[in-house]
Coordinates of C-alpha atoms in Angstrom, one line a residue:
M1 CA 131.6 113.0 90.4
S2 CA 132.3 115.8 88.0
F3 CA 134.7 118.8 87.9
L4 CA 134.2 122.5 87.5
W5 CA 137.8 122.9 86.1
P6 CA 138.4 119.5 84.5
Q7 CA 141.4 120.8 82.5
L8 CA 143.5 121.0 85.6
L9 CA 143.3 117.2 86.0
W10 CA 146.2 117.1 83.5
L11 CA 148.3 118.1 86.5
L12 CA 147.9 114.5 87.8
L13 CA 150.3 113.4 85.0
L14 CA 153.1 115.0 87.1
L15 CA 152.6 112.4 89.8
P16 CA 154.3 109.5 88.0
L17 CA 157.4 111.8 87.6
L18 CA 157.8 111.7 91.4
V19 CA 158.5 108.0 91.3
P20 CA 161.9 108.3 89.5
G21 CA 162.7 111.2 91.8
Y22 CA 162.1 109.1 94.8
L23 CA 164.2 106.2 93.5
W24 CA 167.1 108.6 92.8
L25 CA 166.8 110.0 96.3
L26 CA 167.0 106.4 97.7
H27 CA 170.1 105.7 95.6
R28 CA 171.7 108.9 96.8
R29 CA 171.1 108.0 100.4
R30 CA 172.6 104.6 99.9
G31 CA 175.7 106.2 98.6
S32 CA 175.9 108.5 101.6
A33 CA 175.5 105.4 103.9
L34 CA 178.5 103.6 102.2
R35 CA 180.7 106.6 102.9
L36 CA 180.2 106.2 106.6
A37 CA 183.1 105.3 108.8
S38 CA 181.7 101.9 109.6
V39 CA 179.7 100.2 106.9
A40 CA 178.8 97.4 109.3
L41 CA 177.2 99.8 111.7
A42 CA 175.1 101.3 108.8
R43 CA 173.9 97.9 107.7
Q44 CA 173.0 97.0 111.3
A45 CA 171.0 100.2 111.7
L46 CA 169.2 99.6 108.5
A47 CA 168.5 96.0 109.3
S48 CA 166.9 97.0 112.6
R49 CA 164.1 98.9 110.9
P50 CA 161.3 97.2 108.8
A51 CA 161.8 98.0 105.1
W52 CA 158.2 99.2 104.7
R53 CA 158.8 102.1 107.2
R54 CA 161.2 103.7 104.7
H55 CA 158.6 103.8 102.0
L56 CA 155.3 104.5 103.8
P57 CA 155.8 108.3 104.5
P58 CA 156.7 109.0 100.8
L59 CA 153.7 107.0 99.7
L60 CA 151.4 109.0 102.0
L61 CA 152.9 112.2 100.7
W62 CA 152.3 111.0 97.1
F63 CA 148.6 110.4 97.9
A64 CA 148.5 113.8 99.5
F65 CA 149.7 115.5 96.3
A66 CA 147.1 113.5 94.4
A67 CA 144.3 114.7 96.7
L68 CA 145.4 118.3 96.5
L69 CA 145.6 118.2 92.7
I70 CA 142.1 116.8 92.5
A71 CA 140.9 119.6 94.8
V72 CA 142.4 122.2 92.5
A73 CA 140.1 120.9 89.7
R74 CA 137.1 121.7 92.0
P75 CA 135.2 118.3 92.1
T76 CA 131.5 118.2 92.6
A77 CA 129.1 115.4 93.7
V78 CA 125.4 115.0 94.2
L79 CA 124.9 114.8 98.0
S80 CA 122.0 114.5 100.4
L81 CA 122.3 117.6 102.6
P82 CA 120.2 119.0 105.4
M83 CA 118.9 122.5 104.8
A84 CA 120.7 125.1 106.8
E85 CA 117.5 127.0 107.3
R86 CA 114.0 126.3 106.0
T87 CA 110.5 127.3 106.6
L88 CA 107.6 124.9 106.5
I89 CA 103.9 125.8 106.4
L90 CA 101.4 123.3 107.7
A91 CA 98.1 124.1 106.0
M92 CA 95.5 122.0 107.7
D93 CA 91.8 121.5 107.0
V94 CA 89.5 122.3 110.0
S95 CA 86.2 121.9 108.2
A96 CA 83.4 120.1 109.9
S97 CA 84.1 116.8 108.0
M98 CA 87.3 116.4 110.0
R99 CA 85.2 115.2 112.9
A100 CA 84.4 112.0 111.0
E101 CA 85.5 108.9 112.9
D102 CA 86.6 106.7 110.0
V103 CA 90.2 107.6 111.1
K104 CA 90.4 106.9 114.8
P105 CA 89.6 108.6 117.2
N106 CA 88.6 111.1 114.5
R107 CA 90.2 112.7 111.5
L108 CA 91.1 116.0 113.3
V109 CA 92.6 114.4 116.4
A110 CA 94.6 112.0 114.2
A111 CA 95.9 114.8 112.0
Q112 CA 96.8 116.9 115.1
E113 CA 98.8 114.1 116.7
A114 CA 100.6 113.2 113.5
A115 CA 101.4 116.8 112.8
K116 CA 102.9 117.4 116.3
G117 CA 104.9 114.2 115.9
F118 CA 106.2 115.4 112.6
V119 CA 107.2 118.8 114.0
A120 CA 109.0 117.2 116.9
E121 CA 111.3 115.3 114.6
L122 CA 112.3 118.4 112.5
P123 CA 115.7 120.0 113.0
R124 CA 115.7 123.0 115.2
S125 CA 116.9 125.1 112.3
V126 CA 113.5 124.7 110.5
R127 CA 110.9 127.3 111.2
V128 CA 107.3 126.1 111.2
G129 CA 104.1 128.1 110.5
V130 CA 100.5 126.8 110.8
I131 CA 97.5 127.8 108.6
A132 CA 94.0 126.6 109.4
F133 CA 91.4 126.7 106.7
A134 CA 87.7 125.8 106.3
G135 CA 85.3 128.4 104.8
T136 CA 88.1 131.0 105.3
A137 CA 91.8 130.7 106.2
A138 CA 93.7 132.0 109.1
V139 CA 97.3 132.1 110.3
V140 CA 97.2 130.4 113.7
Q141 CA 100.9 130.5 114.1
A142 CA 103.4 132.6 112.1
P143 CA 106.6 130.8 111.2
T144 CA 108.7 130.2 114.4
F145 CA 111.5 128.1 115.8
S146 CA 109.5 127.5 119.0
R147 CA 108.0 124.0 118.9
D148 CA 105.8 124.7 121.9
D149 CA 104.1 127.6 120.1
V150 CA 103.4 125.3 117.1
Y151 CA 102.0 122.5 119.3
A152 CA 99.7 125.0 121.0
A153 CA 98.5 126.4 117.7
I154 CA 97.7 122.9 116.4
D155 CA 95.8 122.2 119.6
R156 CA 93.7 125.3 119.2
F157 CA 92.0 124.1 116.0
Q158 CA 88.2 124.6 115.9
L159 CA 85.9 123.1 113.4
Q160 CA 84.1 125.3 110.9
R161 CA 81.8 125.0 107.9
A162 CA 82.8 124.7 104.2
T163 CA 86.2 123.9 102.7
A164 CA 88.3 126.5 100.9
I165 CA 91.5 124.6 99.9
G166 CA 92.6 127.4 97.6
S167 CA 92.3 129.9 100.4
G168 CA 94.6 127.8 102.7
L169 CA 97.2 127.5 100.0
L170 CA 97.1 131.2 99.0
L171 CA 97.4 132.3 102.6
S172 CA 100.4 129.9 103.0
L173 CA 102.1 131.5 100.0
A174 CA 101.3 135.0 101.4
T175 CA 102.9 134.0 104.7
L176 CA 106.0 132.9 103.0
F177 CA 106.2 135.9 100.6
P178 CA 104.6 138.8 102.4
D179 CA 105.8 141.2 99.7
A180 CA 104.5 139.2 96.8
G181 CA 101.3 141.3 96.6
I182 CA 98.9 138.4 97.3
D183 CA 95.6 139.9 98.4
V184 CA 94.6 137.9 101.5
S185 CA 91.7 140.1 102.6
E186 CA 89.2 138.1 100.6
I187 CA 90.4 134.7 101.7
T188 CA 90.6 135.5 105.4
G189 CA 87.0 136.7 105.6
Q190 CA 87.8 140.4 106.2
R191 CA 85.5 141.4 103.4
P192 CA 83.1 139.5 101.1
M193 CA 84.6 137.5 98.2
P194 CA 82.9 138.8 95.0
R195 CA 84.9 136.6 92.7
L196 CA 87.2 133.6 92.5
L197 CA 90.9 134.0 91.9
G198 CA 90.5 133.6 88.1
D199 CA 93.5 133.1 85.9
A200 CA 96.6 132.8 88.1
E201 CA 99.3 135.5 87.5
P202 CA 102.8 135.7 88.8
A203 CA 103.0 137.3 92.2
K204 CA 103.7 141.1 91.9
G205 CA 107.3 141.9 92.0
Y206 CA 108.4 138.3 91.4
K207 CA 109.6 136.8 88.2
P208 CA 108.3 133.3 87.6
V209 CA 110.9 130.7 88.4
A210 CA 111.1 127.0 87.7
P211 CA 108.5 125.0 89.7
G212 CA 110.0 123.4 92.8
S213 CA 113.2 125.5 92.6
Y214 CA 112.8 127.5 95.8
D215 CA 114.7 125.4 98.3
S216 CA 114.1 127.5 101.5
A217 CA 110.4 126.8 102.0
A218 CA 107.7 124.2 101.4
V219 CA 104.0 123.8 102.1
I220 CA 102.3 120.7 103.5
L221 CA 98.6 120.8 102.7
L222 CA 96.3 118.4 104.5
T223 CA 92.6 118.0 103.7
D224 CA 89.8 115.4 103.9
G225 CA 87.3 116.9 101.5
Q226 CA 86.8 118.8 98.3
R227 CA 86.6 122.5 97.7
T228 CA 83.2 124.0 98.3
V229 CA 84.0 127.7 98.4
G230 CA 86.9 130.0 97.8
P231 CA 89.5 130.3 95.0
D232 CA 90.2 127.4 92.7
P233 CA 93.0 125.3 94.3
L234 CA 94.7 124.7 91.0
D235 CA 94.9 128.5 90.3
A236 CA 96.6 128.9 93.7
A237 CA 98.9 126.0 92.8
K238 CA 100.0 127.8 89.7
I239 CA 101.0 130.8 91.8
A240 CA 103.0 128.4 94.1
A241 CA 104.7 127.0 91.0
D242 CA 105.6 130.5 89.8
L243 CA 107.2 131.1 93.2
G244 CA 109.1 127.8 93.1
I245 CA 107.3 126.5 96.2
R246 CA 106.8 122.7 96.4
V247 CA 103.4 121.7 97.8
Y248 CA 103.1 118.3 99.4
T249 CA 99.5 117.3 99.6
V250 CA 98.1 114.8 102.1
G251 CA 94.6 113.3 101.7
I252 CA 92.9 111.9 104.7
G253 CA 89.5 110.1 104.7
T254 CA 87.6 108.1 102.2
T255 CA 87.4 108.6 98.4
Q256 CA 83.8 107.2 98.2
G257 CA 82.5 109.7 100.7
E258 CA 80.8 109.6 104.1
V259 CA 77.8 111.3 105.6
I260 CA 78.6 113.4 108.6
G261 CA 76.5 115.7 110.8
F262 CA 77.4 119.1 112.3
E263 CA 75.3 121.6 114.3
G264 CA 72.0 120.1 113.2
W265 CA 72.8 119.5 109.5
S266 CA 74.3 116.7 107.6
M267 CA 76.3 116.3 104.3
R268 CA 78.3 113.8 102.3
V269 CA 82.0 114.5 102.1
R270 CA 84.5 112.8 99.9
L271 CA 88.2 113.2 99.3
D272 CA 89.1 115.0 96.0
E273 CA 92.3 113.1 95.3
E274 CA 92.5 114.3 91.7
T275 CA 92.8 117.9 92.7
L276 CA 95.4 117.1 95.4
K277 CA 97.4 115.1 92.9
N278 CA 97.3 118.0 90.4
I279 CA 98.4 120.5 93.0
S280 CA 101.5 118.4 93.9
L281 CA 102.1 117.8 90.2
L282 CA 102.0 121.4 89.3
T283 CA 104.4 122.4 92.1
H284 CA 106.8 119.4 91.8
G285 CA 105.7 118.2 95.2
E286 CA 104.1 114.8 96.0
Y287 CA 100.7 113.4 97.0
F288 CA 100.1 111.1 99.9
Y289 CA 97.0 109.2 100.8
A290 CA 96.3 108.5 104.5
G291 CA 93.3 106.3 105.1
T292 CA 94.1 105.5 108.8
A293 CA 95.8 107.2 111.7
Q294 CA 98.8 104.9 111.3
D295 CA 99.0 105.8 107.6
L296 CA 99.0 109.4 108.5
K297 CA 101.9 109.0 110.9
R298 CA 103.8 107.1 108.2
V299 CA 103.1 109.9 105.7
Y300 CA 104.5 112.6 108.1
Q301 CA 107.6 110.4 108.7
S302 CA 108.2 110.1 105.0
L303 CA 107.6 113.8 104.5
G304 CA 110.3 114.6 107.0
T305 CA 113.0 113.0 104.9
R306 CA 111.7 114.8 101.8
V307 CA 111.3 118.4 102.9
V308 CA 114.3 118.7 105.3
V309 CA 117.0 116.8 103.3
E310 CA 117.6 117.6 99.6
R311 CA 120.0 116.1 97.0
K312 CA 122.0 118.7 95.2
E313 CA 125.2 119.1 93.3
T314 CA 127.8 120.4 95.8
E315 CA 131.5 121.3 95.4
I316 CA 133.6 119.0 97.5
S317 CA 137.0 120.6 96.9
A318 CA 137.4 121.2 100.6
L319 CA 137.1 117.5 101.4
F320 CA 139.9 116.6 99.0
A321 CA 142.0 119.5 100.3
A322 CA 141.5 118.4 103.9
A323 CA 142.4 114.8 103.0
G324 CA 145.6 116.0 101.3
A325 CA 146.6 118.1 104.3
A326 CA 145.9 115.2 106.7
L327 CA 147.9 112.8 104.6
A328 CA 150.8 115.2 104.4
L329 CA 150.8 115.8 108.1
M330 CA 150.7 112.0 108.7
A331 CA 153.6 111.5 106.4
A332 CA 155.7 114.1 108.1
G333 CA 154.8 112.9 111.5
L334 CA 155.7 109.3 110.8
S335 CA 159.0 110.3 109.2
L336 CA 159.9 112.5 112.1
W337 CA 159.0 109.7 114.6
W338 CA 160.8 106.9 112.9
F339 CA 163.8 108.6 111.3
G340 CA 164.2 111.9 113.2
R341 CA 163.6 114.0 110.0
V342 CA 160.8 115.2 107.8
I343 CA 160.6 112.8 104.8

């Protein structure tokens, strides 16, 4: 625990001064009792009450003053807190290789079921958007609070040829930052793509920020292959880093590769783990490998704790102030109940 105004902690030195004051007050009250008409009655009244009752309310009040003085110094602590509102983009590969059955029943179905289970566990304050990418990328569900709309979007996936990982990531960023000036006409197939993205530049109108510093959104990128068309994923990751977006990458499938067939043709696909690890490294996210359907479910369960809850330094003055007020009220209440007066 640290303090924003540590110099005010010197006020705690006033607390020991309250002890002599309390002892003087007790001595004064004893003197008043001796001046009563009947000393025997006073002794009998005092003897009928446990001695600790006399000291408990002042002790609670002393701790109340201590808590309030600490609150004045504005204490802070690193806490794990749920995000009040957050947007998550699920960017999922729908290339033909996702029909491979090395992950049962196949990669696509396993990914769909795991993604829907992940979304179901998210707090209702989290908006979820869905991007599907293969040779091009498309927003199949804009960020929404409706879980049913997200489930329906995930169920609508249709397999396509090629794998444009960079396109999926860029469209995810454009969805989160519609005013950032990211040109999505090329990556969504609206016109031919004459060039790759090239050297990544900060998004228009946005100053580069520290990677991973944007706390209100994150991207979860799932793929089972390697880029065959579209922008370089690492260039797209640099833009994500400039925007402060964390990208959590999930690799599904086999690293050695597998031959799959689709619409009369066949090809060998393999998982490009190196690229996915570099994407997560650049954006201060994390890479996960899911070799089986069960692994994929565990990955999404782990992701839920990472992208919804964050540890950050938070001022906790209110907690100490509330504790001080509660102790003061308790001291006053007990004193009134036992002695008919407030302290």
